């Protein structure tokens, strides 16, 4: 579409340049506001951490600062607008992605930014300033969420995650779908009520209710998990909560897009139709499995590259860059194929942690972890401070008391319908039962966060979506501040033990109300055991330098294939690790640290490992299984040294720091 | 401006959504192309490094891959366009930054992307695909250049930089301006010639020639410096080249924007006018000093924060995030104030390296260095591969043989007019002369790179700018491939010594053609000495934990002020470092490693430092000056352990890696 427009003066060109420059300066200033907000948040977090103040997490704090800045922007600053005062008429019958405008012989290119509801048009003209601090909602999905989700997958505590895989999958898939429908139905009741008493100012269909159910079903207990991590709460509870929240984000994204895709044929666009329903279900399955496959595939390719280009280990910068680019390309590939990038990135992160991580040099292991930790930190705090800001700067809030009260009730009911019935069913099959205080804790930890926000801000064009967005903001604020802030109280109220050494626990006494005593050794489910054997015997040897050589695990007929796929390291590995430069010892020496606590010296740990053949030929006994899982569980290295006991007043020593201290002490002695 | 447009069908909405989705998928695919290009580059670089192949640097390689992909995109892929087939007429008399289009009752917002020359309009319609892989030129300035420039400032080798400060400033300021005018005048001659013989297809004024001179005066010897670093070429030559290239980027940016700002009053817009000239000169001074002040100010603020929030050191993540955000905010602040962000970021990086770096925990020192190293690596290779790509995908290339030949001659002349006369003048004042083979090497190392490209792609609207852009691309290609690839040959041809231990050299023998022997001890210039004393006695104690306590350096009357500004560490510092947990010992222990070579054990270094009071009370002797400079020169820690001798066939041990190896050996023993 080209618009040929009327001729004007030659000064237009300069004026346009001035305007573009002005706009760029304004953009810089707006971004600067956020950067300063984050800086302020960091300094305050530091103060909190320093004073061991646990009632407010950094994300909650970022929201408060965001709120304050939002108030200032909304009420204190008024920028008179002088540029939007021309109204013209013209004929265009489409809205293409690119528009060419001909002004006095010069062509200007315009790109489509999005649709604006008709009642906003005046606002836009009045308040350019507020609109400027409003980011394109796609920024959240395409820039800020991916590092958060990748980091979640990359830092998953693998041992306890895989031990509880069945329960986690049940909570994440069955639980999220149940929660979505419970919330959807309940909200539909509310909407009916509102229509009856005339409190509804626009359309609100059942699919909208379901969509609302899907977006508020994505839990994000980052606040709770930070406290769990600090207080060393039971690792199984941690794994259940973390695993569920990570996976249900993925489920909620795909579920919400399937609900949006529900479009019955013909005119009756908001009635039930079996074919459309089936199609939505097909979309759900297709998108989810496609994203899953893509994520895993990229992870495996990265593992293979880092496995075959072993000398890449000498160049940590190249290795880290490669790792970063491959992980990012997962996202882009998934988006380009029409799958969901965020979901692909999650599974890519998990695959990278499980395979590629073992092939990286120790330097790159640190670098990648630190890089994604930083990106996650910045993105998360940015999103939460933006959430605070947008409560005041967003112009189309629809706060409806009935809908809000209904939403809070629905969220509570949905969470309850997810946790309690599922836990009951799961306990029938689990040897290591999920005790009732754990269930209450999981119920309580159903915070809503970044994903819910990103999903709800993505489309705020209609009345229904605007009401959802406003309500979602309140749900997030409430859960992050109240539930997040009350975690320590809830933990002590539920008598959940803190300060548990994740690696040495064999039984848990739950206090007067619980009677279960359990052993972590023998709880593996049958399908986990099958997967584990396959992974240990075939995948790990092909993709990493750990694990047994393939010819020890493959049948004899596959001998030549096994020899060609097995790395020389695996053979050295079998020869009981005589070579002190072998990669395995390095890994092993690193990992063994996680068994002991902080006071164990590296010398002792080193002596311990050099005598113990780990990861040799395939053994299927429970001890080997347990040891192997600990071996792959790099995250524990961090936790092992971060140990902060609740009553401890000294500063928490941080991982590399403690290495350094030890190193320095050796140097000084 | 609002366009009220004709009504259309209800399906438009869905069509628009589809188009937006399509466009997003296309964007993802395009970005994916670049990511895969970078991945390929990394794998090939690894191969080169592994095989010690020095004729092609990673940036040259990235360009080649970019070229190949450009050829494929241009000639092999043809995407038929079906969306740009509507032509409409309308009246608009301005080109605002935001345009609202009313399509069938719905408002769509469009943002101004830029002006397009009239003869491109058909191209745009024909080749949406090629236009898609063309990034907004401002991306280079606002996203890719800042990390590169910051990293340059942050990794400046301070000791040798400050020792050669006078010469570097002369080359960067006087040299760049001389080069700009020489090239400008020479090109004006070429342009006159072209006009005579009718080879000129559009306007080309003298200011355009000067602008061309400014943009091709920004040298970027990244290829050469990488080889210098690997071969351990003389540190003074390295400092001269690196310092000059870093600063002349800043000079070139400001110079080019001042030339653009040259606008004589009235109609005679391209004649000489003293007032406009003075105004341009004022803009140059104002923008440069403003950016400088802002950059230094942010650096100092960060240093003060990290100085006062000492306990922040226990949280490397927060510290790193703060450092990153503060450095980024420099850029935004400068842009928001109308200064040049890139220049501000450069001086911010230098200040951070000089002050803030000393206050960071060792963990954060590693993290920040690694983070900016990674960002620099990715941004640099992205720019160079984009350069290759754009040779084929850019649609308005104007390759004029006379202009191109003229430009190559002019670039050569400009560089010669910069280096040789200035070196002669500088040698009159320098005790440590710049020998003729060093001058030839500096002449040869005048590569053009990222900055030249970013400046030339910023505005390609007119015929003159298009011709400049095409010519600049060829200059960059030629210098990076030919001069970059010939560095080792040039080094051996000029008989410049390689494998110099930067810290123990006291004299340099230059071979048969050179007769100078020099000592690095006594070459400091007078103004450097004044600055050093001020910095050492007043700034370092206020901004870092190193340096003497203030009350030892301030006059007695300032006693209370000194006590309130001095940190407790500085006093401990004075008490001859009895406390083994003191921050200073840690720093000192780290730094001392740089004195020895790789085989020096940490124990020996530790024992050495604990007995040596460094940074105690102010001493003005040359020995203390020398020691203090080495103390602040963190970069040397890296170089000290990376030592790769040219004939050495073993893999280069990398900094943390070598620590680890040592650590591991201790563990295993």
Coordinates of C-alpha atoms in Angstrom, one line a residue, chain A residues 129-580:
Chain A
X129 CA 4.4 10.1 27.4
X130 CA 2.5 7.2 29.0
X131 CA 2.3 5.4 25.8
X132 CA 6.0 5.6 25.4
X133 CA 6.7 3.7 28.6
X134 CA 4.4 1.0 27.4
X135 CA 6.4 -1.7 25.7
X136 CA 5.3 -3.9 22.8
X137 CA 3.8 -6.9 24.6
X138 CA 5.7 -9.2 22.3
X139 CA 8.9 -8.0 24.0
X140 CA 8.0 -10.1 27.0
X141 CA 7.5 -13.2 24.9
X142 CA 10.4 -12.8 22.6
X143 CA 13.1 -11.2 24.7
X144 CA 12.4 -11.4 28.4
X145 CA 10.7 -14.8 29.0
X146 CA 13.1 -17.0 27.0
X147 CA 16.1 -16.4 29.3
X148 CA 13.9 -16.9 32.4
X149 CA 12.4 -20.2 31.1
X150 CA 15.8 -21.4 29.8
X151 CA 17.4 -20.8 33.2
X152 CA 14.6 -22.7 34.9
X153 CA 15.3 -25.7 32.7
X154 CA 19.0 -25.4 33.0
X155 CA 19.0 -25.2 36.7
X156 CA 16.5 -27.9 37.4
X157 CA 17.9 -30.2 40.1
X158 CA 18.0 -33.3 38.0
X159 CA 18.2 -36.0 40.6
X160 CA 15.1 -35.1 42.6
X161 CA 13.3 -34.0 39.5
X162 CA 13.6 -37.4 37.8
X163 CA 12.8 -39.2 41.0
X164 CA 9.5 -37.4 41.1
X165 CA 9.0 -37.2 37.4
X166 CA 5.6 -39.0 37.4
X167 CA 4.1 -36.7 40.1
X168 CA 5.5 -33.6 38.4
X169 CA 4.1 -34.6 35.1
X170 CA 0.7 -35.3 36.7
X171 CA 0.6 -31.9 38.4
X172 CA 1.8 -30.1 35.4
X173 CA -0.4 -31.7 32.7
X174 CA -3.5 -33.1 34.4
X175 CA -3.3 -30.4 37.2
X176 CA -3.0 -27.5 34.9
X177 CA -5.8 -28.7 32.6
X178 CA -8.1 -29.4 35.6
X179 CA -7.3 -26.0 37.1
X180 CA -7.9 -24.3 33.8
X181 CA -11.4 -25.8 33.4
X182 CA -12.4 -25.3 37.0
X183 CA -11.4 -21.6 36.8
X184 CA -13.0 -21.3 33.4
X185 CA -16.3 -22.7 34.7
X186 CA -16.3 -20.7 37.9
X187 CA -15.6 -17.5 36.0
X188 CA -18.3 -18.3 33.5
X189 CA -20.7 -18.4 36.5
X190 CA -19.4 -15.0 37.6
X191 CA -19.8 -13.6 34.1
X192 CA -23.4 -14.9 33.9
X193 CA -24.1 -13.2 37.3
X194 CA -22.5 -10.0 36.1
X195 CA -24.6 -10.0 32.9
X196 CA -27.8 -10.6 35.0
X197 CA -27.2 -7.6 37.2
X198 CA -25.9 -5.5 34.3
X199 CA -22.3 -5.1 35.4
X200 CA -20.9 -6.2 32.1
X201 CA -19.8 -3.6 29.6
X202 CA -19.0 -5.8 26.7
X203 CA -18.8 -9.4 25.3
X204 CA -17.4 -12.1 27.5
X205 CA -17.7 -15.6 26.0
X206 CA -17.0 -19.0 27.5
X207 CA -13.8 -19.3 25.5
X208 CA -12.7 -16.1 27.2
X209 CA -13.3 -17.7 30.6
X210 CA -11.3 -20.7 29.6
X211 CA -8.5 -18.5 28.3
X212 CA -8.5 -16.7 31.7
X213 CA -8.3 -20.1 33.3
X214 CA -5.3 -21.1 31.2
X215 CA -3.3 -17.9 31.8
X216 CA -3.8 -17.9 35.6
X217 CA -3.0 -21.6 35.8
X218 CA 0.7 -20.9 35.2
X219 CA 2.3 -20.8 38.6
X220 CA 5.6 -19.1 39.2
X221 CA 6.8 -19.7 42.8
X222 CA 10.1 -18.0 42.3
X223 CA 9.7 -16.2 45.6
X224 CA 8.9 -19.3 47.5
X225 CA 11.7 -21.3 45.9
X226 CA 14.3 -18.6 46.7
X227 CA 13.4 -19.1 50.4
X228 CA 13.3 -22.9 50.0
X229 CA 16.8 -22.7 48.6
X230 CA 18.1 -20.5 51.3
X231 CA 16.5 -22.5 54.1
X232 CA 17.3 -25.8 52.5
X233 CA 13.8 -27.2 52.6
X234 CA 13.2 -30.8 51.7
X235 CA 14.6 -31.5 48.3
X236 CA 11.6 -33.6 47.1
X237 CA 9.2 -30.8 48.0
X238 CA 11.5 -28.4 46.2
X239 CA 11.6 -30.7 43.1
X240 CA 7.8 -31.1 43.1
X241 CA 7.1 -27.4 43.3
X242 CA 9.9 -26.3 40.9
X243 CA 9.3 -29.1 38.4
X244 CA 5.5 -28.4 38.4
X245 CA 5.9 -24.7 38.0
X246 CA 8.4 -25.0 35.2
X247 CA 6.3 -27.5 33.2
X248 CA 3.0 -25.9 33.8
X249 CA 4.2 -22.7 32.3
X250 CA 4.8 -24.6 29.1
X251 CA 1.4 -26.3 29.4
X252 CA -0.4 -23.0 30.1
X253 CA 1.2 -21.3 27.0
X254 CA 0.2 -24.0 24.7
X255 CA -3.2 -24.4 26.3
X256 CA -4.0 -20.7 26.0
X257 CA -3.0 -20.7 22.3
X258 CA -5.1 -23.7 21.6
X259 CA -8.1 -22.0 23.3
X260 CA -7.6 -19.0 21.1
X261 CA -7.4 -21.2 18.1
X262 CA -10.9 -22.7 18.9
X263 CA -13.0 -21.3 16.1
X264 CA -16.1 -23.1 15.1
X265 CA -17.0 -22.9 11.4
X266 CA -19.8 -20.6 10.2
X267 CA -21.5 -17.8 12.1
X268 CA -22.0 -19.4 15.5
X269 CA -18.5 -18.5 16.6
X270 CA -19.0 -18.9 20.3
X271 CA -20.9 -22.1 20.6
X272 CA -19.7 -25.6 21.3
X273 CA -18.6 -27.6 18.3
X274 CA -17.0 -31.0 18.5
X275 CA -14.8 -30.6 15.4
X276 CA -13.4 -27.3 16.5
X277 CA -12.8 -28.7 19.9
X278 CA -10.9 -31.7 18.5
X279 CA -8.9 -29.3 16.3
X280 CA -7.9 -27.3 19.3
X281 CA -6.9 -30.5 21.1
X282 CA -4.9 -31.5 18.1
X283 CA -3.2 -28.1 18.1
X284 CA -2.3 -28.5 21.7
X285 CA -0.7 -31.9 21.1
X286 CA 1.0 -30.8 17.9
X287 CA 2.4 -27.6 19.2
X288 CA 3.5 -29.1 22.5
X289 CA 5.2 -32.1 21.0
X290 CA 6.7 -30.1 18.2
X291 CA 8.2 -27.6 20.6
X292 CA 9.4 -30.4 22.9
X293 CA 11.0 -32.2 19.9
X294 CA 12.7 -29.0 18.7
X295 CA 14.0 -28.1 22.1
X296 CA 15.4 -31.6 22.7
X297 CA 16.8 -31.8 19.2
X298 CA 18.8 -28.5 19.5
X299 CA 20.1 -29.6 22.9
X300 CA 21.2 -32.9 21.4
X301 CA 22.9 -31.2 18.5
X302 CA 24.8 -28.9 20.9
X303 CA 25.8 -31.9 23.0
X304 CA 27.1 -33.6 19.8
X305 CA 29.0 -30.6 18.7
X306 CA 30.6 -30.1 22.1
X307 CA 31.2 -33.9 22.2
X308 CA 33.0 -34.1 18.9
X309 CA 34.8 -30.8 19.0
X310 CA 36.5 -31.7 22.2
X311 CA 39.3 -29.3 21.7
X312 CA 36.8 -26.5 21.9
X313 CA 37.2 -26.9 25.6
X314 CA 40.4 -24.9 25.3
X315 CA 38.5 -21.9 24.3
X316 CA 35.8 -21.2 26.9
X317 CA 34.7 -18.0 25.1
X318 CA 34.0 -19.9 21.9
X319 CA 32.3 -22.7 23.9
X320 CA 30.1 -20.3 25.8
X321 CA 29.2 -18.3 22.7
X322 CA 28.3 -21.5 20.9
X323 CA 26.2 -22.7 23.8
X324 CA 24.4 -19.3 23.9
X325 CA 23.8 -19.2 20.2
X326 CA 22.5 -22.7 19.9
X327 CA 20.1 -22.2 22.8
X328 CA 18.9 -19.0 21.3
X329 CA 18.5 -20.6 17.9
X330 CA 16.1 -23.1 19.5
X331 CA 13.8 -20.3 20.3
X332 CA 14.0 -18.7 16.8
X333 CA 13.6 -22.1 15.1
X334 CA 10.5 -22.9 17.1
X335 CA 9.0 -19.5 16.4
X336 CA 9.9 -19.7 12.7
X337 CA 8.2 -23.2 12.5
X338 CA 5.1 -21.9 14.2
X339 CA 5.7 -23.8 17.4
X340 CA 6.1 -22.1 20.8
X341 CA 9.6 -20.8 21.4
X342 CA 9.3 -20.5 25.1
X343 CA 8.4 -24.2 25.4
X344 CA 11.2 -25.3 23.1
X345 CA 13.6 -23.2 25.1
X346 CA 12.6 -25.0 28.3
X347 CA 13.2 -28.4 27.0
X348 CA 16.4 -27.2 25.3
X349 CA 17.6 -26.0 28.7
X350 CA 16.9 -29.3 30.3
X351 CA 18.7 -31.2 27.6
X352 CA 21.7 -28.9 27.8
X353 CA 21.9 -29.4 31.5
X354 CA 21.6 -33.2 31.2
X355 CA 24.0 -33.8 28.3
X356 CA 25.9 -30.7 27.0
X357 CA 26.8 -29.5 30.5
X358 CA 29.0 -32.6 31.0
X359 CA 31.0 -31.9 27.8
X360 CA 31.8 -28.3 28.7
X361 CA 35.0 -27.2 30.3
X362 CA 34.7 -26.3 34.0
X363 CA 35.3 -22.7 33.0
X364 CA 32.4 -22.8 30.5
X365 CA 30.2 -24.5 33.0
X366 CA 30.7 -21.6 35.3
X367 CA 30.4 -19.1 32.5
X368 CA 27.1 -20.4 31.1
X369 CA 25.6 -20.8 34.5
X370 CA 26.5 -17.3 35.5
X371 CA 25.4 -15.8 32.2
X372 CA 22.0 -17.3 32.3
X373 CA 21.7 -16.5 36.0
X374 CA 22.4 -12.9 35.2
X375 CA 20.0 -12.8 32.2
X376 CA 17.3 -14.5 34.3
X377 CA 17.8 -12.0 37.2
X378 CA 17.6 -9.0 34.9
X379 CA 14.6 -10.2 32.9
X380 CA 12.7 -11.3 36.0
X381 CA 13.1 -8.1 37.9
X382 CA 12.4 -6.1 34.7
X383 CA 9.1 -7.9 34.2
X384 CA 8.0 -7.5 37.8
X385 CA 8.9 -3.8 37.9
X386 CA 7.1 -3.3 34.7
X387 CA 4.1 -5.0 36.2
X388 CA 4.0 -2.5 39.0
X389 CA 4.4 0.4 36.6
X390 CA 1.7 -0.8 34.2
X391 CA -1.0 -0.8 37.0
X392 CA -0.9 2.9 36.7
X393 CA 0.2 3.6 33.1
X394 CA -2.0 1.1 31.3
X395 CA -4.9 3.1 30.0
X396 CA -7.7 0.6 29.6
X397 CA -8.0 -1.0 33.0
X398 CA -11.4 -2.6 33.7
X399 CA -11.6 -3.3 37.4
X400 CA -14.9 -5.1 38.1
X401 CA -15.4 -6.0 41.8
X402 CA -17.4 -9.1 41.1
X403 CA -15.0 -10.4 38.5
X404 CA -12.0 -9.7 40.8
X405 CA -13.5 -11.5 43.8
X406 CA -14.6 -14.3 41.6
X407 CA -11.2 -14.6 40.1
X408 CA -9.5 -14.8 43.5
X409 CA -12.0 -17.5 44.6
X410 CA -11.5 -19.3 41.3
X411 CA -7.7 -19.3 41.5
X412 CA -8.0 -20.7 45.0
X413 CA -10.4 -23.4 43.9
X414 CA -8.4 -24.2 40.8
X415 CA -5.3 -24.7 42.8
X416 CA -7.0 -26.8 45.4
X417 CA -8.7 -29.0 42.6
X418 CA -5.2 -29.4 41.2
X419 CA -3.2 -30.3 44.3
X420 CA -5.4 -32.3 46.7
X421 CA -7.2 -34.8 44.4
X422 CA -4.0 -35.4 42.4
X423 CA -1.9 -35.9 45.5
X424 CA -4.4 -38.4 46.8
X425 CA -4.3 -40.3 43.5
X426 CA -0.5 -40.1 43.3
X427 CA -0.1 -41.2 46.9
X428 CA -1.9 -44.4 45.9
X429 CA 1.0 -45.2 43.6
X430 CA 3.9 -43.6 45.4
X431 CA 6.0 -45.4 48.0
X432 CA 7.2 -42.1 49.3
X433 CA 3.9 -40.4 50.0
X434 CA 3.3 -36.7 49.6
X435 CA 2.4 -35.8 53.1
X436 CA -0.5 -33.4 53.9
X437 CA 1.7 -30.6 55.1
X438 CA 3.6 -30.8 51.8
X439 CA 0.2 -30.6 50.0
X440 CA -0.8 -27.5 52.0
X441 CA 2.6 -26.0 51.2
X442 CA 2.1 -26.6 47.5
X443 CA -1.3 -25.2 47.6
X444 CA 0.0 -22.1 49.3
X445 CA 3.0 -21.8 46.9
X446 CA 0.7 -21.4 43.9
X447 CA 2.0 -17.9 43.1
X448 CA 1.4 -16.3 39.7
X449 CA 4.1 -14.4 38.1
X450 CA 6.0 -13.5 34.9
X451 CA 4.3 -16.1 32.6
X452 CA 0.7 -15.2 33.7
X453 CA 1.5 -11.5 33.1
X454 CA 3.1 -12.0 29.8
X455 CA 0.2 -14.1 28.6
X456 CA -2.4 -11.6 29.8
X457 CA -0.7 -8.5 28.4
X458 CA -0.2 -10.1 25.0
X459 CA -3.6 -9.1 23.8
X460 CA -5.6 -6.3 25.5
X461 CA -7.7 -5.3 22.5
X462 CA -11.2 -6.3 23.7
X463 CA -13.2 -5.5 26.8
X464 CA -12.9 -9.1 28.0
X465 CA -9.1 -9.2 27.7
X466 CA -8.8 -5.8 29.4
X467 CA -10.8 -7.0 32.4
X468 CA -8.7 -10.2 32.5
X469 CA -5.5 -8.2 32.3
X470 CA -6.5 -5.9 35.2
X471 CA -7.6 -8.8 37.3
X472 CA -4.5 -10.8 36.6
X473 CA -2.3 -8.0 37.8
X474 CA -4.1 -8.0 41.1
X475 CA -3.8 -11.7 41.4
X476 CA -0.1 -11.5 40.8
X477 CA 0.4 -8.7 43.3
X478 CA -1.6 -10.4 45.9
X479 CA 0.1 -13.8 45.6
X480 CA 3.6 -12.5 45.3
X481 CA 3.3 -10.2 48.3
X482 CA 1.1 -12.2 50.6
X483 CA 1.9 -15.8 49.7
X484 CA 5.5 -15.0 48.9
X485 CA 6.0 -12.9 52.1
X486 CA 4.3 -15.6 54.3
X487 CA 6.5 -18.5 53.1
X488 CA 8.7 -18.7 56.2
X489 CA 5.6 -18.5 58.5
X490 CA 3.8 -21.1 56.4
X491 CA 6.9 -23.4 56.6
X492 CA 7.1 -23.2 60.4
X493 CA 3.3 -23.4 60.7
X494 CA 3.3 -26.6 58.7
X495 CA 6.3 -27.8 60.6
X496 CA 8.2 -28.5 57.5
X497 CA 11.8 -29.3 58.3
X498 CA 14.4 -26.8 57.1
X499 CA 18.2 -27.1 56.8
X500 CA 18.0 -30.6 55.3
X501 CA 21.2 -31.8 53.7
X502 CA 19.8 -32.9 50.3
X503 CA 22.4 -35.6 49.8
X504 CA 22.5 -37.5 53.0
X505 CA 18.8 -37.7 54.0
X506 CA 17.4 -41.1 54.1
X507 CA 14.3 -40.6 56.2
X508 CA 12.2 -37.6 57.1
X509 CA 10.3 -37.2 60.3
X510 CA 7.4 -34.9 59.6
X511 CA 6.4 -34.0 63.2
X512 CA 3.4 -34.9 65.3
X513 CA 0.8 -34.8 62.5
X514 CA 2.7 -36.9 59.9
X515 CA 3.5 -40.5 60.4
X516 CA 5.4 -41.4 57.3
X517 CA 9.0 -42.2 57.4
X518 CA 10.6 -42.7 54.1
X519 CA 13.8 -43.6 52.4
X520 CA 14.9 -41.8 49.2
X521 CA 16.7 -44.9 48.0
X522 CA 13.8 -47.1 46.7
X523 CA 11.2 -44.8 45.4
X524 CA 11.9 -44.8 41.7
X525 CA 9.0 -45.5 39.5
X526 CA 9.1 -48.2 36.8
X527 CA 9.0 -45.9 33.8
X528 CA 11.7 -43.8 35.3
X529 CA 13.8 -46.9 35.7
X530 CA 13.4 -47.8 32.1
X531 CA 14.2 -44.3 30.9
X532 CA 17.1 -44.1 33.2
X533 CA 18.7 -47.4 31.9
X534 CA 18.2 -46.3 28.3
X535 CA 19.7 -42.9 29.1
X536 CA 22.6 -44.2 31.1
X537 CA 23.5 -47.0 28.7
X538 CA 22.9 -45.5 25.3
X539 CA 22.3 -41.7 25.3
X540 CA 25.0 -40.6 27.8
X541 CA 27.8 -42.5 26.1
X542 CA 26.9 -41.1 22.7
X543 CA 26.3 -37.5 23.9
X544 CA 28.7 -37.0 26.7
X545 CA 32.1 -38.2 28.0
X546 CA 30.5 -39.8 31.1
X547 CA 28.8 -43.1 31.2
X548 CA 30.1 -46.6 30.2
X549 CA 31.5 -47.3 26.8
X550 CA 28.9 -48.3 24.3
X551 CA 30.3 -51.7 23.5
X552 CA 29.8 -52.7 27.1
X553 CA 26.1 -51.9 26.9
X554 CA 25.1 -52.7 23.3
X555 CA 24.6 -56.3 22.2
X556 CA 27.6 -57.9 20.6
X557 CA 26.3 -57.6 17.0
X558 CA 26.5 -53.9 17.2
X559 CA 30.2 -53.9 18.1
X560 CA 31.5 -51.9 15.1
X561 CA 28.8 -49.2 15.5
X562 CA 29.6 -49.0 19.2
X563 CA 33.3 -48.6 18.6
X564 CA 32.7 -45.8 16.1
X565 CA 30.4 -43.9 18.5
X566 CA 32.3 -44.3 21.7
X567 CA 34.8 -41.6 22.6
X568 CA 38.3 -42.5 23.7
X569 CA 37.5 -41.0 27.1
X570 CA 34.9 -43.7 27.7
X571 CA 37.6 -46.3 27.3
X572 CA 40.0 -44.6 29.6
X573 CA 37.0 -44.3 31.9
X574 CA 36.7 -48.1 31.9
X575 CA 40.4 -48.5 32.6
X576 CA 39.7 -47.3 36.1
X577 CA 40.9 -43.8 35.5
X578 CA 44.6 -44.0 35.7
X579 CA 45.2 -40.8 33.8
X580 CA 44.9 -37.8 36.1

